[in-house]
Amino acid sequence: MLNQESTPFTTRDDRRLFILSSLATAAFVTLVFRLFYLQVVCGSDMARRAEMNSTQILPLLAPRGLVYARDGAGEEVLLDNAPRFSLFYAHNPKGSVPLEKMEKELASRLPHAGAALIRKMGEARKSGKMTRILTNIPRETALALMERRIFLPGVNVLVEPQRRARYGQLACHLLGYAGEVDEGELRRARDQALRPGQWVGKNGLEKMYDPDLRGTDGGLQFEMDAAGRHVQVVRRIPSVPGADIHLTLDRRLQSVAEAGLGGSSTGRGAAVALDPRTGAVLAFASAPGYDPSQNLGDYLGDPDLPFFNRALQGIYPPGSIFKIVTAAAVLKDTTWNTRQSILCTGSYDLGTKKFGCWKRHGVLDFFGAVAWSCNVYFYNLGRTAGPDSIETYAKAFGFGEKSGLDLPGESPGLVPGRDWKRRIQKQGWYEGDTLNFCIGQGAMTATPLQAAVLLAAIANGGTVWRPYAVSHAVGPDKKILYRREPEARRRVVLDERVWSILHRALEGVVTQGSGRGVYRPDLVIGAKTGTAQNPHGEDHSWFSAYAGRPGEPAGLALAVFVENGGQGSVAAGPIAKAMIEAYYPRPTP
């Protein structure tokens, strides 16, 4: 074992220790001298600079992505961003101008802001941060405030993007609207990095595609002097615009649909058009509408409910357009002969009750009954098929469930049946229920969107599509982020014979029946009119159709609904005709 006392330091070790000690002493002396210089010699000057200057961050809102619609061979912008002037304030307690004097000048130049302006400035004082205190300042006022910045320390005017609907009300119920995030949204979305002043989608596609459309905000970090004036930009973080959304919507067809609804007898209704080959939404209209760019509060007292999306949320008796489903059920599940004739005297007796028809049709076969929408004939078909079969095919064609269109708030409607009546109404099913059900009355309800889905499935031979309105999205780098593909929800399997009969019957409505007003010799058009009884007022008007060029698959399926419009061929028919004309222009002579 080594003895520690027998291993003394060598001369070489002493030299190393001396060098290390000298270096440490020198470093310590330098540090002490530097601290003395900063705190004593320069202390007063640095304190003065720290007192005079500070930094604030001015947010730069990201422009929301553009929204395009089809327009002929090209595209047209429906939603973009317009510039707005916003007022920001960062309070500095050592400012050179008294706060009361600033508030007085701002209030005099912005009298419409009133107490809200003073309140926002108070909030800014408490937070100590750059705060947006007013938006949508008139341009002339904004320029005047910018000229007087020296007398308004801490006040800044910034040009920001604001959502703009290029065509006013056009497609408002599909597009929805965006607005500044509110306190409730901030609380619910803490993980989404939302900040006050940001624009977020509130409804429609603006809401459903908000993460894509919103973009990423940037900011300017300013150095400010003691008076609250900007000295220099310390750092700039550019904002990143949101993705552009490209719709399947046909702008011209949409315009025609909305014009037709607006000019109808009541000005209330809906029109939906789909591509039967894919389920793409070509038109989606609800009337009355609203302009997302205007003050939405002005619409709140309107008794016609312009915010109510009748195409998506309105549930109404489908009336005679539902006879298509009853016809499919009886042709598929029974041996009914389409040549069988029935005498229509204007009513149908069931025990002591009479179930009416809209006129005395006389003797009709199946094709005549569809062409002229004879209730009596369909009462016989309904009793033959039975409620269970009708319920099955109604659900197969998409009634009683949400279509899956990417919009919030869709109503599923209601397909009644034995089980439903037993569970909900605590009653059994009666023959009278079947008679109402088979002609789209009673408890049966549907949305105009569901009616369009039905006609698309009839046109294409049984494919029930999930409707979609967004074709694809393009990022700020112009690369495609995603592209929507057609999605079939199910296929209604019917014999070719049944499809042929249904098509012949619906096309007969146009060539010789109640839908003759939409006839075009250069097109193949199938249609079904409907006048739905309304227990709460005037009857509702329906017109549903598909259209295409001879020898080609149908390219258009539509449903038009006029609330309290009365007879379907009279109120809804002309709108459907105008839509077909818009989508398939007549050939030039």
CSV table of N, CA and C in Angstrom, one decimal, residues 238-374:
chain,number,residue,atom,x,y,z
A,238,PRO,N,-43.7,36.6,-41.6
A,238,PRO,CA,-44.7,36.7,-42.6
A,238,PRO,C,-45.9,35.7,-42.3
A,239,SER,N,-47.1,36.1,-42.6
A,239,SER,CA,-48.2,35.2,-42.5
A,239,SER,C,-48.3,34.3,-43.7
A,240,VAL,N,-48.9,33.1,-43.6
A,240,VAL,CA,-49.0,32.2,-44.6
A,240,VAL,C,-50.5,32.0,-45.0
A,241,PRO,N,-50.8,32.3,-46.2
A,241,PRO,CA,-52.3,32.3,-46.6
A,241,PRO,C,-52.8,30.9,-46.5
A,242,GLY,N,-54.1,30.8,-46.3
A,242,GLY,CA,-54.8,29.5,-46.3
A,242,GLY,C,-54.8,28.8,-47.6
A,243,ALA,N,-55.3,27.6,-47.6
A,243,ALA,CA,-55.4,26.8,-48.9
A,243,ALA,C,-56.6,27.3,-49.7
A,244,ASP,N,-56.5,27.2,-51.0
A,244,ASP,CA,-57.6,27.5,-51.8
A,244,ASP,C,-58.5,26.3,-52.0
A,245,ILE,N,-59.8,26.5,-51.9
A,245,ILE,CA,-60.8,25.4,-52.1
A,245,ILE,C,-61.5,25.5,-53.4
A,246,HIS,N,-61.5,24.5,-54.2
A,246,HIS,CA,-62.2,24.5,-55.5
A,246,HIS,C,-63.4,23.6,-55.4
A,247,LEU,N,-64.5,24.2,-55.7
A,247,LEU,CA,-65.8,23.5,-55.6
A,247,LEU,C,-66.3,22.9,-56.9
A,248,THR,N,-67.2,21.9,-56.8
A,248,THR,CA,-67.9,21.3,-57.9
A,248,THR,C,-69.0,22.2,-58.4
A,249,LEU,N,-69.4,23.2,-57.7
A,249,LEU,CA,-70.5,24.1,-57.9
A,249,LEU,C,-70.4,24.7,-59.3
A,250,ASP,N,-71.5,24.8,-60.0
A,250,ASP,CA,-71.6,25.5,-61.3
A,250,ASP,C,-72.2,26.9,-61.1
A,251,ARG,N,-71.4,27.9,-61.2
A,251,ARG,CA,-71.8,29.2,-60.8
A,251,ARG,C,-73.1,29.7,-61.6
A,252,ARG,N,-73.1,29.4,-62.9
A,252,ARG,CA,-74.3,29.9,-63.7
A,252,ARG,C,-75.5,29.1,-63.3
A,253,LEU,N,-75.4,27.8,-63.1
A,253,LEU,CA,-76.6,27.0,-62.6
A,253,LEU,C,-77.0,27.5,-61.3
A,254,GLN,N,-76.1,27.8,-60.4
A,254,GLN,CA,-76.5,28.3,-59.0
A,254,GLN,C,-77.2,29.6,-59.1
A,255,SER,N,-76.7,30.5,-60.0
A,255,SER,CA,-77.4,31.8,-60.2
A,255,SER,C,-78.8,31.7,-60.7
A,256,VAL,N,-79.0,30.8,-61.6
A,256,VAL,CA,-80.4,30.5,-62.2
A,256,VAL,C,-81.3,30.0,-61.1
A,257,ALA,N,-80.8,29.0,-60.3
A,257,ALA,CA,-81.6,28.4,-59.3
A,257,ALA,C,-82.0,29.5,-58.3
A,258,GLU,N,-81.1,30.3,-57.8
A,258,GLU,CA,-81.4,31.3,-56.8
A,258,GLU,C,-82.4,32.4,-57.4
A,259,ALA,N,-82.2,32.7,-58.7
A,259,ALA,CA,-83.1,33.7,-59.3
A,259,ALA,C,-84.5,33.2,-59.4
A,260,GLY,N,-84.6,31.9,-59.7
A,260,GLY,CA,-85.9,31.3,-59.8
A,260,GLY,C,-86.6,31.2,-58.4
A,261,LEU,N,-85.9,30.8,-57.4
A,261,LEU,CA,-86.5,30.8,-56.1
A,261,LEU,C,-86.9,32.1,-55.6
A,262,GLY,N,-86.0,33.1,-55.8
A,262,GLY,CA,-86.3,34.5,-55.4
A,262,GLY,C,-87.5,35.1,-56.1
A,263,GLY,N,-87.8,34.6,-57.3
A,263,GLY,CA,-88.9,35.1,-58.1
A,263,GLY,C,-90.2,34.3,-58.0
A,264,SER,N,-90.1,33.2,-57.1
A,264,SER,CA,-91.3,32.4,-56.9
A,264,SER,C,-92.4,33.1,-56.2
A,265,SER,N,-93.5,32.5,-56.1
A,265,SER,CA,-94.7,33.1,-55.5
A,265,SER,C,-94.5,33.5,-54.0
A,266,THR,N,-93.7,32.7,-53.3
A,266,THR,CA,-93.4,32.9,-51.9
A,266,THR,C,-92.0,33.4,-51.6
A,267,GLY,N,-91.1,33.2,-52.5
A,267,GLY,CA,-89.7,33.6,-52.3
A,267,GLY,C,-89.0,32.7,-51.2
A,268,ARG,N,-89.6,31.6,-50.9
A,268,ARG,CA,-89.0,30.6,-49.9
A,268,ARG,C,-88.9,29.2,-50.6
A,269,GLY,N,-87.8,28.6,-50.5
A,269,GLY,CA,-87.7,27.3,-51.0
A,269,GLY,C,-86.3,26.8,-51.1
A,270,ALA,N,-86.0,25.8,-51.9
A,270,ALA,CA,-84.7,25.3,-52.1
A,270,ALA,C,-84.6,24.6,-53.4
A,271,ALA,N,-83.4,24.5,-53.9
A,271,ALA,CA,-83.1,23.8,-55.2
A,271,ALA,C,-81.7,23.2,-55.1
A,272,VAL,N,-81.6,21.9,-55.4
A,272,VAL,CA,-80.4,21.1,-55.3
A,272,VAL,C,-80.2,20.4,-56.6
A,273,ALA,N,-79.0,20.5,-57.2
A,273,ALA,CA,-78.7,19.8,-58.4
A,273,ALA,C,-77.4,19.0,-58.2
A,274,LEU,N,-77.4,17.7,-58.6
A,274,LEU,CA,-76.2,16.8,-58.5
A,274,LEU,C,-75.9,16.3,-59.9
A,275,ASP,N,-74.6,15.8,-60.0
A,275,ASP,CA,-74.2,15.1,-61.1
A,275,ASP,C,-74.5,13.6,-60.8
A,276,PRO,N,-75.4,12.9,-61.5
A,276,PRO,CA,-75.7,11.6,-61.2
A,276,PRO,C,-74.6,10.6,-61.4
A,277,ARG,N,-73.6,11.0,-62.1
A,277,ARG,CA,-72.4,10.1,-62.4
A,277,ARG,C,-71.4,10.1,-61.2
A,278,THR,N,-71.5,11.1,-60.3
A,278,THR,CA,-70.5,11.2,-59.3
A,278,THR,C,-71.0,11.6,-57.9
A,279,GLY,N,-72.2,12.3,-57.9
A,279,GLY,CA,-72.7,12.8,-56.7
A,279,GLY,C,-72.2,14.2,-56.4
A,280,ALA,N,-71.4,14.8,-57.3
A,280,ALA,CA,-70.9,16.2,-57.2
A,280,ALA,C,-72.1,17.2,-57.1
A,281,VAL,N,-72.0,18.1,-56.2
A,281,VAL,CA,-73.0,19.2,-56.1
A,281,VAL,C,-72.8,20.2,-57.2
A,282,LEU,N,-73.8,20.4,-58.0
A,282,LEU,CA,-73.8,21.4,-59.1
A,282,LEU,C,-74.5,22.7,-58.7
A,283,ALA,N,-75.5,22.6,-57.9
A,283,ALA,CA,-76.2,23.8,-57.4
A,283,ALA,C,-76.8,23.4,-56.0
A,284,PHE,N,-76.8,24.4,-55.1
A,284,PHE,CA,-77.3,24.2,-53.8
A,284,PHE,C,-77.8,25.5,-53.3
A,285,ALA,N,-79.1,25.7,-53.4
A,285,ALA,CA,-79.7,27.0,-53.2
A,285,ALA,C,-80.8,26.9,-52.1
A,286,SER,N,-80.9,27.9,-51.3
A,286,SER,CA,-82.0,28.0,-50.3
A,286,SER,C,-82.4,29.5,-50.3
A,287,ALA,N,-83.7,29.7,-50.2
A,287,ALA,CA,-84.2,31.1,-50.3
A,287,ALA,C,-85.2,31.3,-49.2
A,288,PRO,N,-85.2,32.5,-48.6
A,288,PRO,CA,-84.3,33.6,-48.9
A,288,PRO,C,-82.8,33.4,-48.4
A,289,GLY,N,-81.9,34.2,-48.9
A,289,GLY,CA,-80.5,34.1,-48.4
A,289,GLY,C,-80.1,35.4,-47.7
A,290,TYR,N,-78.7,35.5,-47.6
A,290,TYR,CA,-78.1,36.6,-46.9
A,290,TYR,C,-76.8,36.8,-47.5
A,291,ASP,N,-76.3,38.0,-47.4
A,291,ASP,CA,-75.0,38.4,-47.9
A,291,ASP,C,-73.9,38.3,-46.7
A,292,PRO,N,-73.0,37.3,-46.8
A,292,PRO,CA,-72.1,37.1,-45.7
A,292,PRO,C,-71.2,38.3,-45.5
A,293,SER,N,-71.0,39.2,-46.5
A,293,SER,CA,-70.2,40.4,-46.3
A,293,SER,C,-70.8,41.5,-45.6
A,294,GLN,N,-72.1,41.4,-45.4
A,294,GLN,CA,-72.9,42.5,-44.7
A,294,GLN,C,-73.0,42.2,-43.2
A,295,ASN,N,-73.6,43.2,-42.5
A,295,ASN,CA,-73.9,43.0,-41.1
A,295,ASN,C,-75.0,41.9,-40.9
A,296,LEU,N,-74.6,40.8,-40.4
A,296,LEU,CA,-75.6,39.7,-40.3
A,296,LEU,C,-76.7,39.9,-39.3
A,297,GLY,N,-76.4,40.8,-38.4
A,297,GLY,CA,-77.5,41.2,-37.4
A,297,GLY,C,-78.7,41.8,-38.1
A,298,ASP,N,-78.5,42.4,-39.2
A,298,ASP,CA,-79.7,43.0,-39.9
A,298,ASP,C,-80.7,42.0,-40.4
A,299,TYR,N,-80.3,40.7,-40.4
A,299,TYR,CA,-81.2,39.6,-40.9
A,299,TYR,C,-81.9,38.9,-39.8
A,300,LEU,N,-81.6,39.2,-38.6
A,300,LEU,CA,-82.1,38.4,-37.5
A,300,LEU,C,-83.6,38.5,-37.3
A,301,GLY,N,-84.2,39.6,-37.6
A,301,GLY,CA,-85.6,39.8,-37.4
A,301,GLY,C,-86.5,39.4,-38.6
A,302,ASP,N,-85.9,38.8,-39.6
A,302,ASP,CA,-86.6,38.5,-40.9
A,302,ASP,C,-87.5,37.3,-40.6
A,303,PRO,N,-88.8,37.4,-40.8
A,303,PRO,CA,-89.7,36.3,-40.5
A,303,PRO,C,-89.5,35.1,-41.5
A,304,ASP,N,-88.9,35.4,-42.6
A,304,ASP,CA,-88.7,34.3,-43.6
A,304,ASP,C,-87.4,33.5,-43.4
A,305,LEU,N,-86.7,33.8,-42.3
A,305,LEU,CA,-85.6,33.0,-41.8
A,305,LEU,C,-84.5,32.8,-42.8
A,306,PRO,N,-83.8,33.8,-43.2
A,306,PRO,CA,-82.8,33.7,-44.3
A,306,PRO,C,-81.6,32.8,-43.9
A,307,PHE,N,-81.4,32.7,-42.6
A,307,PHE,CA,-80.3,31.8,-42.2
A,307,PHE,C,-80.6,30.3,-42.2
A,308,PHE,N,-81.9,30.0,-42.3
A,308,PHE,CA,-82.4,28.6,-42.3
A,308,PHE,C,-82.1,28.0,-43.6
A,309,ASN,N,-81.3,26.9,-43.6
A,309,ASN,CA,-80.9,26.2,-44.8
A,309,ASN,C,-82.0,25.2,-45.2
A,310,ARG,N,-82.9,25.6,-46.0
A,310,ARG,CA,-84.0,24.8,-46.4
A,310,ARG,C,-83.6,23.6,-47.2
A,311,ALA,N,-82.5,23.7,-47.9
A,311,ALA,CA,-82.0,22.6,-48.7
A,311,ALA,C,-81.5,21.4,-47.9
A,312,LEU,N,-80.9,21.8,-46.8
A,312,LEU,CA,-80.2,20.8,-45.9
A,312,LEU,C,-80.9,20.5,-44.6
A,313,GLN,N,-81.6,21.5,-44.1
A,313,GLN,CA,-82.2,21.3,-42.8
A,313,GLN,C,-83.8,21.3,-42.8
A,314,GLY,N,-84.3,21.8,-43.9
A,314,GLY,CA,-85.8,21.8,-44.0
A,314,GLY,C,-86.3,20.4,-44.2
A,315,ILE,N,-87.3,19.9,-43.4
A,315,ILE,CA,-87.9,18.6,-43.6
A,315,ILE,C,-89.4,18.8,-43.9
A,316,TYR,N,-89.8,18.3,-45.1
A,316,TYR,CA,-91.1,18.5,-45.6
A,316,TYR,C,-91.7,17.2,-46.1
A,317,PRO,N,-93.0,17.1,-46.2
A,317,PRO,CA,-93.6,15.9,-46.8
A,317,PRO,C,-93.2,15.9,-48.3
A,318,PRO,N,-92.6,14.8,-48.8
A,318,PRO,CA,-92.1,14.8,-50.2
A,318,PRO,C,-93.3,14.7,-51.2
A,319,GLY,N,-94.4,14.3,-50.7
A,319,GLY,CA,-95.6,14.3,-51.6
A,319,GLY,C,-95.3,13.3,-52.8
A,320,SER,N,-95.8,13.6,-53.9
A,320,SER,CA,-95.9,12.7,-55.0
A,320,SER,C,-94.5,12.3,-55.6
A,321,ILE,N,-93.4,13.1,-55.3
A,321,ILE,CA,-92.2,12.6,-55.8
A,321,ILE,C,-91.7,11.3,-55.1
A,322,PHE,N,-92.4,11.0,-54.0
A,322,PHE,CA,-92.1,9.8,-53.2
A,322,PHE,C,-92.7,8.6,-53.9
A,323,LYS,N,-93.6,8.8,-54.8
A,323,LYS,CA,-94.2,7.7,-55.6
A,323,LYS,C,-93.2,6.9,-56.4
A,324,ILE,N,-92.1,7.5,-56.7
A,324,ILE,CA,-91.0,6.8,-57.4
A,324,ILE,C,-90.6,5.6,-56.5
A,325,VAL,N,-90.4,5.9,-55.2
A,325,VAL,CA,-90.0,4.8,-54.3
A,325,VAL,C,-91.1,3.7,-54.2
A,326,THR,N,-92.3,4.1,-54.1
A,326,THR,CA,-93.4,3.1,-54.0
A,326,THR,C,-93.4,2.3,-55.3
A,327,ALA,N,-93.2,3.0,-56.4
A,327,ALA,CA,-93.2,2.2,-57.7
A,327,ALA,C,-92.1,1.2,-57.7
A,328,ALA,N,-90.9,1.6,-57.3
A,328,ALA,CA,-89.8,0.7,-57.2
A,328,ALA,C,-90.1,-0.5,-56.3
A,329,ALA,N,-90.7,-0.3,-55.2
A,329,ALA,CA,-91.0,-1.4,-54.3
A,329,ALA,C,-92.0,-2.3,-54.9
A,330,VAL,N,-93.0,-1.8,-55.5
A,330,VAL,CA,-94.1,-2.7,-56.0
A,330,VAL,C,-93.6,-3.5,-57.2
A,331,LEU,N,-92.8,-2.9,-58.0
A,331,LEU,CA,-92.2,-3.5,-59.2
A,331,LEU,C,-91.2,-4.6,-58.9
A,332,LYS,N,-90.5,-4.3,-57.8
A,332,LYS,CA,-89.4,-5.3,-57.4
A,332,LYS,C,-90.0,-6.4,-56.6
A,333,ASP,N,-90.9,-6.2,-55.7
A,333,ASP,CA,-91.3,-7.2,-54.7
A,333,ASP,C,-92.6,-7.8,-55.0
A,334,THR,N,-93.3,-7.4,-56.0
A,334,THR,CA,-94.6,-8.0,-56.4
A,334,THR,C,-94.7,-8.3,-57.8
A,335,THR,N,-95.8,-8.9,-58.2
A,335,THR,CA,-96.0,-9.3,-59.7
A,335,THR,C,-96.9,-8.3,-60.4
A,336,TRP,N,-96.9,-7.1,-59.9
A,336,TRP,CA,-97.9,-6.1,-60.4
A,336,TRP,C,-97.6,-5.9,-61.9
A,337,ASN,N,-98.7,-5.9,-62.7
A,337,ASN,CA,-98.6,-5.7,-64.2
A,337,ASN,C,-98.8,-4.3,-64.5
A,338,THR,N,-97.8,-3.7,-65.2
A,338,THR,CA,-97.9,-2.2,-65.5
A,338,THR,C,-99.1,-1.9,-66.4
A,339,ARG,N,-99.6,-2.9,-67.1
A,339,ARG,CA,-100.7,-2.7,-68.0
A,339,ARG,C,-102.0,-2.7,-67.3
A,340,GLN,N,-102.0,-3.1,-66.0
A,340,GLN,CA,-103.3,-3.2,-65.2
A,340,GLN,C,-103.8,-1.8,-65.1
A,341,SER,N,-105.1,-1.6,-65.4
A,341,SER,CA,-105.8,-0.3,-65.3
A,341,SER,C,-106.7,-0.3,-64.1
A,342,ILE,N,-106.8,1.0,-63.6
A,342,ILE,CA,-107.7,1.2,-62.4
A,342,ILE,C,-108.5,2.5,-62.7
A,343,LEU,N,-109.7,2.5,-62.3
A,343,LEU,CA,-110.6,3.6,-62.4
A,343,LEU,C,-110.4,4.6,-61.2
A,344,CYS,N,-110.0,5.8,-61.6
A,344,CYS,CA,-109.9,6.9,-60.5
A,344,CYS,C,-111.1,7.7,-60.6
A,345,THR,N,-111.9,7.7,-59.5
A,345,THR,CA,-113.1,8.5,-59.4
A,345,THR,C,-112.9,9.8,-58.6
A,346,GLY,N,-111.6,10.0,-58.2
A,346,GLY,CA,-111.3,11.2,-57.4
A,346,GLY,C,-111.1,10.9,-55.9
A,347,SER,N,-111.4,9.6,-55.5
A,347,SER,CA,-111.2,9.3,-54.1
A,347,SER,C,-111.1,7.8,-54.0
A,348,TYR,N,-110.6,7.3,-52.9
A,348,TYR,CA,-110.4,5.9,-52.6
A,348,TYR,C,-111.0,5.6,-51.2
A,349,ASP,N,-111.9,4.6,-51.2
A,349,ASP,CA,-112.6,4.3,-50.0
A,349,ASP,C,-111.9,3.2,-49.2
A,350,LEU,N,-111.6,3.5,-47.9
A,350,LEU,CA,-111.1,2.6,-47.0
A,350,LEU,C,-112.0,2.5,-45.8
A,351,GLY,N,-112.8,1.5,-45.7
A,351,GLY,CA,-113.9,1.5,-44.7
A,351,GLY,C,-114.8,2.7,-44.8
A,352,THR,N,-114.9,3.4,-43.7
A,352,THR,CA,-115.7,4.6,-43.7
A,352,THR,C,-114.9,5.9,-44.1
A,353,LYS,N,-113.6,5.8,-44.4
A,353,LYS,CA,-112.8,6.9,-44.7
A,353,LYS,C,-112.6,7.0,-46.2
A,354,LYS,N,-112.5,8.3,-46.7
A,354,LYS,CA,-112.1,8.5,-48.1
A,354,LYS,C,-110.8,9.2,-48.2
A,355,PHE,N,-110.0,8.6,-49.0
A,355,PHE,CA,-108.6,9.2,-49.3
A,355,PHE,C,-108.7,9.8,-50.7
A,356,GLY,N,-108.4,11.1,-50.8
A,356,GLY,CA,-108.6,11.8,-52.0
A,356,GLY,C,-107.5,11.7,-53.1
A,357,CYS,N,-107.9,12.1,-54.3
A,357,CYS,CA,-107.0,12.3,-55.4
A,357,CYS,C,-107.2,13.8,-55.8
A,358,TRP,N,-106.2,14.3,-56.5
A,358,TRP,CA,-106.3,15.8,-56.8
A,358,TRP,C,-107.3,16.0,-58.0
A,359,LYS,N,-107.7,15.0,-58.7
A,359,LYS,CA,-108.7,15.1,-59.7
A,359,LYS,C,-109.2,13.7,-60.1
A,360,ARG,N,-110.3,13.7,-60.9
A,360,ARG,CA,-110.8,12.4,-61.4
A,360,ARG,C,-110.1,12.1,-62.7
A,361,HIS,N,-109.3,11.1,-62.6
A,361,HIS,CA,-108.4,10.7,-63.8
A,361,HIS,C,-109.1,9.8,-64.7
A,362,GLY,N,-110.1,9.1,-64.3
A,362,GLY,CA,-110.7,8.0,-65.1
A,362,GLY,C,-109.9,6.8,-65.1
A,363,VAL,N,-109.8,6.1,-66.2
A,363,VAL,CA,-109.1,4.8,-66.2
A,363,VAL,C,-107.6,5.1,-66.6
A,364,LEU,N,-106.7,4.5,-65.8
A,364,LEU,CA,-105.3,4.7,-66.0
A,364,LEU,C,-104.5,3.4,-65.8
A,365,ASP,N,-103.5,3.2,-66.6
A,365,ASP,CA,-102.5,2.1,-66.3
A,365,ASP,C,-101.4,2.7,-65.5
A,366,PHE,N,-100.3,1.9,-65.3
A,366,PHE,CA,-99.2,2.4,-64.4
A,366,PHE,C,-98.6,3.6,-65.0
A,367,PHE,N,-98.3,3.6,-66.3
A,367,PHE,CA,-97.6,4.8,-66.9
A,367,PHE,C,-98.4,6.0,-66.9
A,368,GLY,N,-99.7,5.9,-67.1
A,368,GLY,CA,-100.6,7.0,-67.0
A,368,GLY,C,-100.7,7.6,-65.6
A,369,ALA,N,-100.7,6.6,-64.6
A,369,ALA,CA,-100.8,7.0,-63.2
A,369,ALA,C,-99.5,7.8,-62.8
A,370,VAL,N,-98.3,7.4,-63.3
A,370,VAL,CA,-97.1,8.2,-62.9
A,370,VAL,C,-97.1,9.5,-63.7
A,371,ALA,N,-97.5,9.5,-64.9
A,371,ALA,CA,-97.5,10.7,-65.7
A,371,ALA,C,-98.4,11.8,-65.1
A,372,TRP,N,-99.6,11.4,-64.6
A,372,TRP,CA,-100.5,12.4,-64.1
A,372,TRP,C,-100.6,12.4,-62.6
A,373,SER,N,-99.7,11.6,-61.9
A,373,SER,CA,-99.6,11.6,-60.5
A,373,SER,C,-101.0,11.2,-59.8
A,374,CYS,N,-101.5,10.1,-60.2
A,374,CYS,CA,-102.8,9.7,-59.7
A,374,CYS,C,-102.7,9.0,-58.3
